[in-house]
Coordinates of C-alpha atoms in Angstrom, one line a residue:
M1 CA -10.0 -106.5 -169.1
F2 CA -11.9 -109.1 -167.1
N3 CA -15.2 -110.8 -167.5
L4 CA -17.6 -110.0 -164.6
I5 CA -20.2 -112.3 -166.2
R6 CA -19.7 -114.9 -168.9
N7 CA -22.5 -117.4 -169.5
N8 CA -24.1 -118.8 -172.6
E9 CA -26.1 -115.7 -173.3
L10 CA -24.5 -112.7 -171.5
E11 CA -21.0 -111.5 -171.3
L12 CA -20.1 -108.4 -169.3
Q13 CA -16.5 -107.2 -169.5
L14 CA -14.8 -104.5 -167.5
D15 CA -11.7 -102.8 -168.8
I16 CA -10.0 -100.1 -166.7
S17 CA -9.8 -96.9 -168.7
G18 CA -8.8 -94.4 -166.0
V19 CA -8.0 -93.9 -162.3
E20 CA -8.0 -90.8 -160.1
D21 CA -6.2 -90.6 -156.7
H22 CA -7.5 -87.2 -155.6
L23 CA -11.1 -88.5 -155.3
P24 CA -10.3 -92.2 -155.3
S25 CA -12.2 -93.4 -158.3
I26 CA -11.9 -95.8 -161.2
A27 CA -13.3 -95.7 -164.8
F28 CA -14.2 -98.8 -166.8
D29 CA -15.1 -99.3 -170.4
I30 CA -18.0 -101.7 -169.9
V31 CA -18.6 -104.1 -172.8
V32 CA -21.9 -105.9 -172.9
S33 CA -22.6 -108.8 -175.3
W34 CA -26.0 -110.6 -175.3
D35 CA -26.4 -113.4 -177.7
M36 CA -29.7 -115.1 -178.2
P37 CA -30.8 -117.4 -181.1
Y38 CA -32.4 -114.6 -183.1
Q39 CA -31.0 -111.5 -181.4
K40 CA -27.5 -110.2 -180.7
I41 CA -26.5 -107.0 -178.9
N42 CA -23.1 -105.5 -178.5
F43 CA -22.9 -102.4 -176.4
T44 CA -20.0 -100.4 -174.9
L45 CA -20.2 -97.9 -172.1
K46 CA -17.1 -95.7 -172.4
E47 CA -15.3 -94.4 -169.3
C48 CA -18.0 -95.1 -166.8
W49 CA -16.6 -93.6 -163.5
F50 CA -17.1 -95.1 -160.0
E51 CA -15.9 -94.0 -156.6
C52 CA -13.7 -96.7 -155.2
E53 CA -15.9 -96.7 -152.1
E54 CA -18.9 -97.5 -154.3
W55 CA -17.0 -100.4 -155.8
D56 CA -16.1 -101.8 -152.4
R57 CA -19.7 -101.4 -151.3
F58 CA -20.9 -103.2 -154.4
E59 CA -18.5 -106.1 -153.8
E60 CA -19.5 -106.5 -150.1
S61 CA -23.2 -106.3 -151.0
I62 CA -22.8 -109.1 -153.6
S63 CA -21.2 -111.2 -150.8
Q64 CA -24.2 -110.6 -148.6
L65 CA -26.7 -111.3 -151.4
I66 CA -25.2 -114.7 -152.0
E67 CA -26.3 -115.7 -148.5
Q68 CA -29.8 -114.3 -148.8
E69 CA -32.9 -115.9 -150.4
S70 CA -33.7 -112.7 -152.2
G71 CA -32.6 -109.1 -152.5
S72 CA -30.9 -106.7 -154.8
V73 CA -27.6 -104.9 -155.2
T74 CA -26.8 -102.0 -157.5
L75 CA -23.5 -100.4 -158.7
K76 CA -24.0 -96.7 -159.3
D77 CA -21.7 -94.4 -161.3
M78 CA -20.4 -91.1 -159.8
S79 CA -23.6 -89.3 -161.0
E80 CA -25.7 -91.8 -159.0
N81 CA -27.0 -93.5 -162.1
P82 CA -27.6 -97.3 -161.7
I83 CA -25.3 -99.2 -164.1
I84 CA -25.4 -102.8 -163.0
T85 CA -28.1 -104.3 -160.8
F86 CA -28.4 -107.9 -159.6
T87 CA -31.7 -109.0 -158.2
K88 CA -31.9 -112.5 -156.6
T89 CA -35.2 -114.3 -156.1
H90 CA -34.4 -117.8 -154.7
S91 CA -32.6 -119.6 -157.6
E92 CA -33.2 -116.9 -160.2
L93 CA -30.9 -114.0 -160.9
L94 CA -32.0 -111.0 -162.9
T95 CA -29.1 -108.8 -164.2
I96 CA -29.9 -105.3 -165.4
I97 CA -27.4 -103.2 -167.2
Q98 CA -28.3 -99.6 -167.8
S99 CA -26.9 -96.4 -169.2
K100 CA -28.2 -92.9 -169.7
D101 CA -26.7 -90.5 -172.3
T102 CA -25.1 -87.5 -170.5
L103 CA -26.9 -85.2 -173.0
G104 CA -30.3 -86.7 -172.1
V105 CA -30.8 -87.9 -175.7
G106 CA -31.4 -91.6 -174.8
E107 CA -30.9 -94.5 -172.6
F108 CA -30.1 -98.2 -172.8
S109 CA -31.4 -101.0 -170.6
L110 CA -30.8 -104.8 -170.8
R111 CA -32.5 -107.3 -168.5
A112 CA -31.2 -110.9 -168.6
K113 CA -32.2 -113.9 -166.4
S114 CA -29.9 -116.6 -165.2
F115 CA -29.3 -118.6 -162.1
S116 CA -28.5 -117.1 -158.7
I117 CA -25.5 -119.5 -158.3
E118 CA -23.7 -117.2 -160.8
L119 CA -23.4 -114.6 -158.0
T120 CA -20.6 -116.6 -156.4
E121 CA -18.6 -116.3 -159.6
V122 CA -19.4 -112.6 -160.0
Y123 CA -18.2 -112.1 -156.4
S124 CA -15.0 -114.0 -157.1
K125 CA -14.3 -111.8 -160.2
T126 CA -14.8 -108.5 -158.2
K127 CA -12.2 -109.7 -155.8
Q128 CA -9.7 -110.2 -158.6
L129 CA -9.6 -106.5 -159.4
D130 CA -6.1 -105.2 -158.5
K131 CA -7.0 -102.4 -156.1
W132 CA -4.6 -99.6 -155.2
W133 CA -6.8 -98.0 -152.7

């Protein structure tokens, strides 16, 4: 398990829960903790599957976004649902974490603001993933 984000309010952990070689893909249990003075949310997305190419694209897009004044990058699961989105506007970073129930019963969305300098750390964390592909 590794922390993709860890600041005073938001923690986003990824724990590898599966891999597939036939269609190179990886599954994570994604654990979200958001802690504010009068609110606390703990949420887990179980076995969220991503194509390895999508992970590589996400990693490269973060690297590019670091150099830009503004822009956005999204990690989508194998069903093309957006899961993690980073939107940079100058010094501000908006992190959006989303999930839709596969049965169409409900959905979850968390929007948290921080500083765009955190993208450098996020990029460093994505590079630490031990890739076999």
